[in-house]
XYZ file of C-alpha atoms in Angstrom:
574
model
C -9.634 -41.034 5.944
C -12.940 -41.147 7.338
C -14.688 -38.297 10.040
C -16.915 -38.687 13.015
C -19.518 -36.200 12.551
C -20.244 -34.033 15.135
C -23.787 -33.748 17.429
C -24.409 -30.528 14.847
C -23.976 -33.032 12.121
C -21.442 -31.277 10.630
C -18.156 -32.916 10.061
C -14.550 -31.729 12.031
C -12.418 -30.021 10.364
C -8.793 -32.000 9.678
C -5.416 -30.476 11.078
C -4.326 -29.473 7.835
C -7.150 -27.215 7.514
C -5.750 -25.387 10.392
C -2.596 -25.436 8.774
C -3.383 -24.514 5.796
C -5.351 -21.615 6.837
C -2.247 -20.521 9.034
C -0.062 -20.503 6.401
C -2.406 -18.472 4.151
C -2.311 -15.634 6.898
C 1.415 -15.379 7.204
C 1.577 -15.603 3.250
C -1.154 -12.435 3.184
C 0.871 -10.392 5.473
C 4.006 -10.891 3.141
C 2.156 -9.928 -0.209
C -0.320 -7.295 0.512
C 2.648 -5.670 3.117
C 4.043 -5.808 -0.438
C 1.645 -5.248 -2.909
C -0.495 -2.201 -1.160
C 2.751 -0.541 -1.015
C 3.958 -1.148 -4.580
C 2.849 1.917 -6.117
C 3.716 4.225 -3.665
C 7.495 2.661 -3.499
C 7.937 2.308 -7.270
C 7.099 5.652 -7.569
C 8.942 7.157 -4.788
C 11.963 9.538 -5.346
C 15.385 7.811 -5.342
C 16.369 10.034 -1.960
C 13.621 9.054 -0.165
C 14.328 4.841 -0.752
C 12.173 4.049 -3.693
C 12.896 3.148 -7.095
C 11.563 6.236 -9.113
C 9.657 4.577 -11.696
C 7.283 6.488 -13.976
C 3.516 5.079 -13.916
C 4.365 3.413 -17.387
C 6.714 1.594 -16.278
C 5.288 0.597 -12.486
C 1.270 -0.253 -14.803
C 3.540 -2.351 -16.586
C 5.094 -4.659 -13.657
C 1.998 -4.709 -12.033
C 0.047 -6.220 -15.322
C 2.599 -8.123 -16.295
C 3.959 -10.083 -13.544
C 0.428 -10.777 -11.501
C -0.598 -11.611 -14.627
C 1.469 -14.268 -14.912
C 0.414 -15.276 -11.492
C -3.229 -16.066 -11.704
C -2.312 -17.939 -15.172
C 0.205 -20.084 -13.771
C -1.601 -21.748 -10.873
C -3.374 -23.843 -14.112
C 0.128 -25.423 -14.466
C 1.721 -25.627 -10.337
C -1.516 -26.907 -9.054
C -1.158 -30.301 -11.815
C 2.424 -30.276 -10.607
C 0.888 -30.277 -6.993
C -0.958 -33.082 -7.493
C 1.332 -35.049 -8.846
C 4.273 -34.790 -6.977
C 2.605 -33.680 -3.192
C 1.086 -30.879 -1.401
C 3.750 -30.481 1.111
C 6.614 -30.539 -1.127
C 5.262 -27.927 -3.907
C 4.415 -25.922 -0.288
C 8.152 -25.877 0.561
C 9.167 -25.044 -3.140
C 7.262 -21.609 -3.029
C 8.296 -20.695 -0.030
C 12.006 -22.016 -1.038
C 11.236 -19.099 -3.740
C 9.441 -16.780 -2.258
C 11.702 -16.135 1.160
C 14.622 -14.968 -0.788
C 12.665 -13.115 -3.523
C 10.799 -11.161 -1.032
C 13.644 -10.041 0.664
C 15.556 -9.383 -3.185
C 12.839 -6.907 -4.240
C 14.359 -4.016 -1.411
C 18.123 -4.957 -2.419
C 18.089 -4.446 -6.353
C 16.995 -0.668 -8.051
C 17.256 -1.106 -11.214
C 13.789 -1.624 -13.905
C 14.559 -5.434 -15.028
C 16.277 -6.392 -11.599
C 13.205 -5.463 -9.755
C 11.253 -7.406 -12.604
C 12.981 -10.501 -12.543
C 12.760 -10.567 -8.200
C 9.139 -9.379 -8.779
C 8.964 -12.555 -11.058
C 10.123 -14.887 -8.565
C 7.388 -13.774 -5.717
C 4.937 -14.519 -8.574
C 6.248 -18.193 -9.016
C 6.553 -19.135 -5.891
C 3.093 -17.557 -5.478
C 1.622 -19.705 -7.915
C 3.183 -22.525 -6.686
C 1.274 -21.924 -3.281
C -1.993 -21.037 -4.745
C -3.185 -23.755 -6.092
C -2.132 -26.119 -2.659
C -3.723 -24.308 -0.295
C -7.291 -23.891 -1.936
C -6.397 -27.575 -2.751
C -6.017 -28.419 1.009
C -9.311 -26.490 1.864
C -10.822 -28.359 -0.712
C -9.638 -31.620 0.330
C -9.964 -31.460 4.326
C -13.240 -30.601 4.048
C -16.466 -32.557 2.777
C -20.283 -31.296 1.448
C -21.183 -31.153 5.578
C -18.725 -28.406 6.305
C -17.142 -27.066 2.625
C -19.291 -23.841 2.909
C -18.066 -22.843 5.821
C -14.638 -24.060 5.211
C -13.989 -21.852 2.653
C -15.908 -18.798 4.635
C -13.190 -19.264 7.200
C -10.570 -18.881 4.209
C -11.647 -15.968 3.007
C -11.809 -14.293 6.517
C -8.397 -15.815 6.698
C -6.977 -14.353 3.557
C -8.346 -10.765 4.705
C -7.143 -10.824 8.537
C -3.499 -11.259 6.636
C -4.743 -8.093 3.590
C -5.844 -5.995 7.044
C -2.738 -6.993 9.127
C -0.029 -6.537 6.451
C -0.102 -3.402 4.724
C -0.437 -2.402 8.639
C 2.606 -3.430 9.534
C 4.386 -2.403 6.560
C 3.232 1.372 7.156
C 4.705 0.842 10.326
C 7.791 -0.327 9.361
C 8.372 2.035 6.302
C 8.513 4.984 8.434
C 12.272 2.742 9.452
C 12.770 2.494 5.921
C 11.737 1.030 2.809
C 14.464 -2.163 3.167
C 12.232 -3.182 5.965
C 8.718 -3.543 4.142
C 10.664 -6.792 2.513
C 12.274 -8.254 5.062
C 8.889 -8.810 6.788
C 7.655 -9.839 4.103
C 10.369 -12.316 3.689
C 9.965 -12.756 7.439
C 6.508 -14.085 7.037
C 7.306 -16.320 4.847
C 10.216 -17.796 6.658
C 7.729 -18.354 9.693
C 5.806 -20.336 7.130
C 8.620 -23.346 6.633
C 7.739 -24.399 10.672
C 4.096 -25.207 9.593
C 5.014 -26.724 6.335
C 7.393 -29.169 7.758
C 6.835 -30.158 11.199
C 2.638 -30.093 10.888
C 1.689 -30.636 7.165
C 1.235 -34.215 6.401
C 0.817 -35.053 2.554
C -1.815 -37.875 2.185
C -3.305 -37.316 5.616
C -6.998 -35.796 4.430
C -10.606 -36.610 3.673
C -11.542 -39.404 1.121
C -10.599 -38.486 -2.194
C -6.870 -37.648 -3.156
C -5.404 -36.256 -5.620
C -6.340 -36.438 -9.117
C -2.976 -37.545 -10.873
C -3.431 -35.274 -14.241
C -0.178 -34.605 -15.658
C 0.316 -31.498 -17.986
C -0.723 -33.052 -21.078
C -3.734 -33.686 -18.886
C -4.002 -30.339 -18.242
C -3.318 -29.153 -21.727
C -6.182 -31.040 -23.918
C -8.446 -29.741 -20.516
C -7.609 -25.992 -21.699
C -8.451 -27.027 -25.053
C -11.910 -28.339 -23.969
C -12.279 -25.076 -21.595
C -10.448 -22.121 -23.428
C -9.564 -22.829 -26.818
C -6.955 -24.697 -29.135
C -3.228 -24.357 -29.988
C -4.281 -22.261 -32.758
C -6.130 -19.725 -30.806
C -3.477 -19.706 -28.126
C -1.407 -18.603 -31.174
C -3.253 -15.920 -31.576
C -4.130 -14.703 -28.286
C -0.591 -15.080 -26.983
C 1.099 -12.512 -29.619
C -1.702 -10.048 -28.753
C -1.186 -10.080 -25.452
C 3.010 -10.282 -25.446
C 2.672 -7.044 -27.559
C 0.531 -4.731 -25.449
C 2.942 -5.148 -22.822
C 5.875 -4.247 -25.058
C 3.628 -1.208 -26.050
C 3.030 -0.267 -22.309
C 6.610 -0.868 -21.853
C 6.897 1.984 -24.427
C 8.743 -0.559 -26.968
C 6.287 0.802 -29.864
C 3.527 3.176 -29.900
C -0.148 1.674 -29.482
C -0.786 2.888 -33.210
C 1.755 0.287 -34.111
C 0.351 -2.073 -32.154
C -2.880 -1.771 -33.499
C -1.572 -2.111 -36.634
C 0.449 -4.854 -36.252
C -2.491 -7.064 -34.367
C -4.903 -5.946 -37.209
C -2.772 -7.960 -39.666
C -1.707 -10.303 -37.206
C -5.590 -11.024 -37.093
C -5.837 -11.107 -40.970
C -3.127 -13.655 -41.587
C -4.915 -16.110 -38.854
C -8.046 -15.777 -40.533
C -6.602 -16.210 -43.833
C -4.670 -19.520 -43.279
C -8.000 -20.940 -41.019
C -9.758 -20.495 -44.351
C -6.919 -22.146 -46.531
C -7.105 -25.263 -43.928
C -10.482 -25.295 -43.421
C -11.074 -28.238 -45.413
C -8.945 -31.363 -45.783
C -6.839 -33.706 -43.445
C -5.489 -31.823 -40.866
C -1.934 -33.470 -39.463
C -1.049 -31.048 -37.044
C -2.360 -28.488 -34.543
C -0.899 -25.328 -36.936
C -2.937 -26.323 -39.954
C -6.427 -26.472 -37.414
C -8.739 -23.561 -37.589
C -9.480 -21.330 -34.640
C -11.348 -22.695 -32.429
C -13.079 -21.413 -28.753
C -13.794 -24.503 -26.484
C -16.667 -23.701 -23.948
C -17.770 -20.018 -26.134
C -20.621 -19.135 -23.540
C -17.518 -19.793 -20.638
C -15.010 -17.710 -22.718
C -17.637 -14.807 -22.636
C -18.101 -14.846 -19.240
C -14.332 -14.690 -18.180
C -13.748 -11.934 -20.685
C -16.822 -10.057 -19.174
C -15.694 -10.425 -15.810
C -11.831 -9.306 -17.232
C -13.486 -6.204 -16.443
C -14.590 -6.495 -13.318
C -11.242 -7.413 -12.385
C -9.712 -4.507 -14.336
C -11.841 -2.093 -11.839
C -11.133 -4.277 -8.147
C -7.502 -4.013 -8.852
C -7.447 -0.354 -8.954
C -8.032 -0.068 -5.150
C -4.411 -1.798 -4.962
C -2.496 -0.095 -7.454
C -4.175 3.288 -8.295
C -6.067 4.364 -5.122
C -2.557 4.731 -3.431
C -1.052 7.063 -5.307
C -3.967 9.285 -5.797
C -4.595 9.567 -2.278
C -0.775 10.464 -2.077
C -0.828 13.141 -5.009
C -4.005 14.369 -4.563
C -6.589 13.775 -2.076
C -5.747 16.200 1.160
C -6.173 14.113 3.800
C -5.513 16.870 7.028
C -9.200 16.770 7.892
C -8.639 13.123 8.603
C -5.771 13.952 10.612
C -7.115 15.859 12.500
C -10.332 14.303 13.247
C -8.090 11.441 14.012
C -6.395 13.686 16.086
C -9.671 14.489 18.082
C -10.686 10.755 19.061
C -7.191 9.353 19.673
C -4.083 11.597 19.434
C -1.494 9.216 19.952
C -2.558 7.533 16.869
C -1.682 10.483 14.601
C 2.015 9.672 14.693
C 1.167 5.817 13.468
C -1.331 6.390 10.757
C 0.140 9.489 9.579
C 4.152 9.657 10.356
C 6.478 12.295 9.098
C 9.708 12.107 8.286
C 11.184 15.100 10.077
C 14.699 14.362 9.167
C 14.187 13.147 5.145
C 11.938 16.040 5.059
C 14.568 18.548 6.348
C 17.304 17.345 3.938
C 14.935 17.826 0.763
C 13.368 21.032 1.362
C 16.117 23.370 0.142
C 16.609 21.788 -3.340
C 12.836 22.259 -3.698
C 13.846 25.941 -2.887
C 16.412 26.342 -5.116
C 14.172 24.686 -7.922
C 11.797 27.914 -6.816
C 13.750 30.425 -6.543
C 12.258 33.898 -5.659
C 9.452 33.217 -9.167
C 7.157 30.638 -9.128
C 4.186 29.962 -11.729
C 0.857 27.696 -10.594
C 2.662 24.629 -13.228
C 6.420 24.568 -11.564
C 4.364 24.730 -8.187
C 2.205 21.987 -8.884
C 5.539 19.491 -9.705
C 7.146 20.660 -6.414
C 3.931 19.670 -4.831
C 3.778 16.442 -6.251
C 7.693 15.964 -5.166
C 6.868 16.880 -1.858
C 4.214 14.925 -1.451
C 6.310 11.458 -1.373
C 6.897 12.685 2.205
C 3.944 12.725 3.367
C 3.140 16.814 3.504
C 0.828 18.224 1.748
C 0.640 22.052 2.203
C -1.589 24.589 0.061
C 0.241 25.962 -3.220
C -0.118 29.545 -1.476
C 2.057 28.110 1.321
C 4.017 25.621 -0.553
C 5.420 29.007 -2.260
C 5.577 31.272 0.785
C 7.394 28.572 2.777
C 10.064 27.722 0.192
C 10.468 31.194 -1.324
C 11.142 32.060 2.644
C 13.637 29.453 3.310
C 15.526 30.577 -0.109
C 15.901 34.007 1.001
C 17.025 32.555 4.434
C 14.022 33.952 6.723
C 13.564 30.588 8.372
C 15.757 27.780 8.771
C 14.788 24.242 6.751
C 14.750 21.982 10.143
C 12.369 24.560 11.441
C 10.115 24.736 7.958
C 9.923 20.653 8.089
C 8.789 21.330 11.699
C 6.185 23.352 10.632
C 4.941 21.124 7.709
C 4.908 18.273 9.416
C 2.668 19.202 12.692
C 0.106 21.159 10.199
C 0.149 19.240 6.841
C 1.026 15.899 7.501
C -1.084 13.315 6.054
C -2.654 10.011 6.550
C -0.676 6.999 4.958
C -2.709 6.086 1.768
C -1.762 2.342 3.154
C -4.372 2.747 5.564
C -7.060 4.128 3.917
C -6.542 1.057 1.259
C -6.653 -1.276 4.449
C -10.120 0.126 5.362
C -11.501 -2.459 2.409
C -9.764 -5.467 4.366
C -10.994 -4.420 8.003
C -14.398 -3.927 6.761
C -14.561 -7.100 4.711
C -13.562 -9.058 8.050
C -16.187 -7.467 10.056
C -19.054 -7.824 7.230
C -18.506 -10.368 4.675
C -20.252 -13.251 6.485
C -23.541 -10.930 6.808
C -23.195 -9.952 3.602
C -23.088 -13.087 2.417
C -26.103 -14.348 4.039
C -28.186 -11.417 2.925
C -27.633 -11.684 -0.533
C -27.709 -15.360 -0.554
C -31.477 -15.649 -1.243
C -30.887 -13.965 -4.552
C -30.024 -15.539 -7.768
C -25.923 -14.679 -8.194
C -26.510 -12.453 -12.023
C -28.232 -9.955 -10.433
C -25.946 -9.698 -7.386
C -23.060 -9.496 -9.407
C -24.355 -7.115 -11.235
C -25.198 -4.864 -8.171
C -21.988 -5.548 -6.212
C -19.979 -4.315 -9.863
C -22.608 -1.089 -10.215
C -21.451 -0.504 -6.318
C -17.490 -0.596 -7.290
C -17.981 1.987 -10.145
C -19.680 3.658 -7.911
C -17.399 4.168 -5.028
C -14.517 4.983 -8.224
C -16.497 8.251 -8.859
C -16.529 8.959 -5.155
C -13.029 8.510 -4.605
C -12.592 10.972 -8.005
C -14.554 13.511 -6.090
C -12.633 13.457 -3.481
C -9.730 15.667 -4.617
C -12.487 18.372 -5.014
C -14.087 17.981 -1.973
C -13.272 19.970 1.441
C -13.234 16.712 3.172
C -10.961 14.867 0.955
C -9.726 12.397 3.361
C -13.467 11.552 4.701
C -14.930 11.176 1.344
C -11.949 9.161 0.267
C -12.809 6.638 2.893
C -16.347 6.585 2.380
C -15.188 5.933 -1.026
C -13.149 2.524 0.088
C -16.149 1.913 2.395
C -18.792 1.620 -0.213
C -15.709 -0.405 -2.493
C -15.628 -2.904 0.693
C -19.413 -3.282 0.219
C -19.437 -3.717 -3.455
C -16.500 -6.536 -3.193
C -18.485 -7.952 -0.552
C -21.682 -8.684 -2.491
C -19.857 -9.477 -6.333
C -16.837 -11.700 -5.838
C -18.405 -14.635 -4.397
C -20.945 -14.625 -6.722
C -18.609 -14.048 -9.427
C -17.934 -17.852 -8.769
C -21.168 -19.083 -7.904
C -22.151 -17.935 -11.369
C -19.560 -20.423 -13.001
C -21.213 -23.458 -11.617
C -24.936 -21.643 -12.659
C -23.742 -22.003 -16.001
C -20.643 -24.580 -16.226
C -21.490 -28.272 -17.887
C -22.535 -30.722 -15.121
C -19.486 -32.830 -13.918
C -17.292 -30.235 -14.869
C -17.804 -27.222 -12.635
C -14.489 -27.649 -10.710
C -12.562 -27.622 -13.735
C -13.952 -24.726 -15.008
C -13.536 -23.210 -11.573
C -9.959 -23.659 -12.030
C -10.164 -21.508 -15.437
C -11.864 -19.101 -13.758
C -8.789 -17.224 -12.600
C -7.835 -16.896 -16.114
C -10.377 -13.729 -15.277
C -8.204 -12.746 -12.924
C -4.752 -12.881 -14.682
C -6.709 -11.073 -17.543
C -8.141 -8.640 -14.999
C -4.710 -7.732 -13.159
C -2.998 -7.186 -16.705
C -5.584 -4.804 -18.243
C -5.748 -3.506 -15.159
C -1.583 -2.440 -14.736
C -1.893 -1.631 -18.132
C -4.582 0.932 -18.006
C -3.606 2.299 -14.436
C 0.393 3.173 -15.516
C -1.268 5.019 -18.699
C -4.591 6.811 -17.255
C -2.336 7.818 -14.004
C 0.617 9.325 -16.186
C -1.817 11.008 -19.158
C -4.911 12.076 -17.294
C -4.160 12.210 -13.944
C -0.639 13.935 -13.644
C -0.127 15.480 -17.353
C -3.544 16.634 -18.012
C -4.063 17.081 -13.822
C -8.036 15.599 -14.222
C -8.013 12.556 -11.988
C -11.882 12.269 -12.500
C -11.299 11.281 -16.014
C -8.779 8.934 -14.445
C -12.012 7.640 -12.192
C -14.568 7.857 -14.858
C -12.747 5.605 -17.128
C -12.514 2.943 -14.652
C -16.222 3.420 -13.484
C -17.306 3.910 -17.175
C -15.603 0.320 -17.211
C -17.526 -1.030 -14.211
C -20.866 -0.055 -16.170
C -19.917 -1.813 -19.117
C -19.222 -4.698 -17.533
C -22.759 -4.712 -15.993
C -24.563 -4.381 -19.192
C -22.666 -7.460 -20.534
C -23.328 -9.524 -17.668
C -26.881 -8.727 -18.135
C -27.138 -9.453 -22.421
C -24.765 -12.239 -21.469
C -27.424 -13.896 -19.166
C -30.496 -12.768 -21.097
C -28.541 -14.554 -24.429
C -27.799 -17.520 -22.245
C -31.672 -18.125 -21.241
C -32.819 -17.440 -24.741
C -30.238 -20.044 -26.123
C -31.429 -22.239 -23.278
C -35.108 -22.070 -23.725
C -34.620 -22.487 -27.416
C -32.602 -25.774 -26.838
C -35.338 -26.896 -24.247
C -37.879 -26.876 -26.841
C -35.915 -28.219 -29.293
């Protein structure tokens, strides 16, 4: 199908891209209402709606299963191709409707995994369409600012959701996903009275089937027999975070896992080789591979924001400054951004007292503190045990001690301090963008990952700080500008240093990054959060991991692209 450019000389966008982008919205409200909210409700008590997870166990859902979602897009998006656009759109949302809505009605560990699962199929059943739509509907006149409008798209649904999902949890819990589900359902009237398969710009869809796709990952990634290796590795950290074997067994078992795959490359490293098994090891694009293992740790810090930043905030960042300054510029929004409870808090006050009793030491203190903090109070030890010691001896009356708690130490929904990022990226990204666009993309990356490390020390410093819920979102402030200047550049970089011809393939492998990324990134959070944070109660070693991380990764960008020119040069004169 063939455009009329406009006067500007820049071609019209087609319908679909409108659709497209509409359905991306209403498919961001449903997973960030979700996803920003994961922690805090895997975590939660039992009594109070959640699932009462321990960190272990909620790092290891939230490796595992997105995960599994940025790797299978590689596979859904050949399917797409194949069999239609609009049809693999009303699969995922077939899947994703129901699951969403699943995830409040089951309570046990592997029932909330397998409906966890399910949003992450039918999630990476979508994924791949809709870039594939933006991609299609739009041409080398308008594709920049096609995709600009995406990503504003996919962060008005980040800001909006987890807003309405704090709303709605103050209802209760069921209701986070049945929006969520709700948004999704709103999605099937785009998908099948607007969306027309077939109806885009000049050149449709590439008709690669999955062997197609498979000899591609060889060329990219690696062979079967490194797949082989990899895939064992990374099955058996997540049994090991699952707390299936220790991590000294682990180790262990991948050091001789490692031996026997280097021993039986070198027994077939000569001869006729029939069959994938008997092939040595072998790394398709190496320079590529580097990169996306590099940038593994950039997305091993971003994710933390999502699924770490919640529940420190919650358990120990004192955020009444920030209500109250809140309090000062608009009072009615106090009860929105940082609702109480009255009644839940009421019914779980005296078993906090009886756990008291008339003796208290500073550690029994500290876990009643961190139990009362899942409803959003967060009074001073000296008054946690003056209130509760009072209630136990029956000097005050627990309706009127919730009361009391809740008008002077209520705090701000860690929800919306995490939204900050999305509300700022909105406002700034397009002037971001064009600022740093004059620069070559290594050095911005490297910046914009230096700025996310930073802003992880910051938010560490907040739990020490008077001003804990100020600095905590100057902290996501600072995060919003270091996102702002490194992910898009994280992908320019791919085509600085992909093969010619072959830069939107390996754009596709890109997001094996990202699965990497979220994986490492569950993994570490569920173990940092329950050893350093809450066991050895030093969240800044919690922070300084992560940013330690975010340094590393900096340096290796930088060797990486100082070994890349040298290699470079070296061939030139060749």
């Amino acid at each position: 199908m063939s455009t009329t450019p406009l006067s500007s000389g820049r071609s019209p966008f087609h319908k679909n891209f409108y659709v497209a982008n509409t359905m991306e919205i209403f498919e961001r409200l449903a997973w960030y209402g979700f996803f920003t909210l994961s922690s805090l409700y895997m975590t939660s008590p039992v009594s109070q709606g959640g699932l009462g997870l321990n960190d272990q166990e909620r790092g290891f859902l939230q490796g595992m299963i997105p995960f599994l979602l940025y790797l299978l897009p590689v596979i859904t998006g050949a399917l797409a191709d194949r069999y239609g656009y609009r049809r693999m759109f009303l699969i995922a949302f077939c899947i994703m409707c129901p699951a969403y809505f699943l995830l409040g009605q089951v309570h046990g560990f592997w029932s909330f995994c397998a409906a966890f699962l399910a949003v992450a199929i039918g999630a990476a059943c979508f994924k791949p369409v809709v870039v594939g739509t933006i991609g299609r509907t739009t041409d080398d006149s308008n594709r920049g600012l096609g995709f600009g409008v995406f990503y504003t798209m996919v962060n008005v649904g980040g800001f909006l959701g987890p807003l309405v999902a704090g709303y709605v949890r103050a209802i209760s819990w069921d209701m986070v996903f049945i929006m969520s589900s709700f948004w999704i359902l709103l999605n099937f009237i785009p998908a099948i009275f607007l969306y027309k398969d077939g109806d885009h710009h000049e050149g449709g869809a590439d008709q690669r089937g999955l062997r197609q796709v498979l000899l591609e990952t060889q060329e990219v990634l690696g062979n079967g027999r490194l797949a082989l290796l990899v895939v064992p590795a990374i099955i058996g950290i997540m049994i090991a975070a699952k707390g299936g074997i220790s991590y000294s067994q682990y180790f262990m078992a991948m050091a001789g896992w490692l031996g026997i795959n280097l021993v039986w490359s070198a027994l077939n490293k000569s001869g006729r080789q029939q069959h994938w098994y008997q092939q040595g090891i072998c790394i398709g694009n190496a320079q590529f591979v580097i990169y996306l293992l590099i940038m593994t740790g950039f997305w091993t810090i971003y994710n933390q924001l999502f699924i770490t930043l919640p529940l420190y905030i919650r358990d120990f960042v004192d955020t009444t400054d920030l209500v109250l300054l809140i309090g000062k510029l608009s009072p009615s929004a106090v009860n929105f951004l940082a609702s109480v409870n009255v009644e839940q808090l009421t019914t779980v006050l005296p078993g906090l007292a009886a756990k008291l009793g008339p003796f208290a030491d500073t550690k029994l203190l500290e876990q009643l503190r961190l139990e009362l903090v899942n409803y959003k109070v967060m009074p001073p030890l000296e008054q946690l045990q003056s209130g509760l010691q009072a209630l136990h001896a029956g000097q005050i009356s627990a309706a009127q001690l919730a009361a009391n708690w809740s008008q002077a130490y209520r705090q701000v929904n860690p929800e919306y301090i995490v939204n900050l990022d999305f509300g700022v990226v909105v406002l700034l990204q397009i002037a971001i963008s064009t600022y740093v666009q004059r620069w070559k993309a290594l050095p911005v990356l490297v910046i914009g990952t230096l700025v996310l490390s930073l802003s992880l020390w910051m938010a560490g410093l907040s739990n020490a700080l008077l001003f804990g819920g100020v600095s905590v979102s100057m902290a996501v402030f600072v995060f919003a500008l270091g996102e702002m200047i490194a992910s898009p550049k994280s992908q320019e970089y791919v085509a600085a240093i992909a093969p010619k011809r072959k830069t939107a393939m390996f754009m596709g492998y890109y997001f094996v990054s990202m699965a990497l990324g979220n994986l490492f990134a569950g993994l570490l959070s569920g173990w940092s959060y329950t050893v350093l944070a809450r066991q050895m109660h030093q969240p800044m070693l919690m922070w300084s991991l992560f940013g330690g991380i975010g340094v590393i990764t900096s340096v290796a960008l930088l060797v990486f692209n100082l070994r890349l020119k040298t290699v470079q040069s070296f061939t030139v004169a060749a």
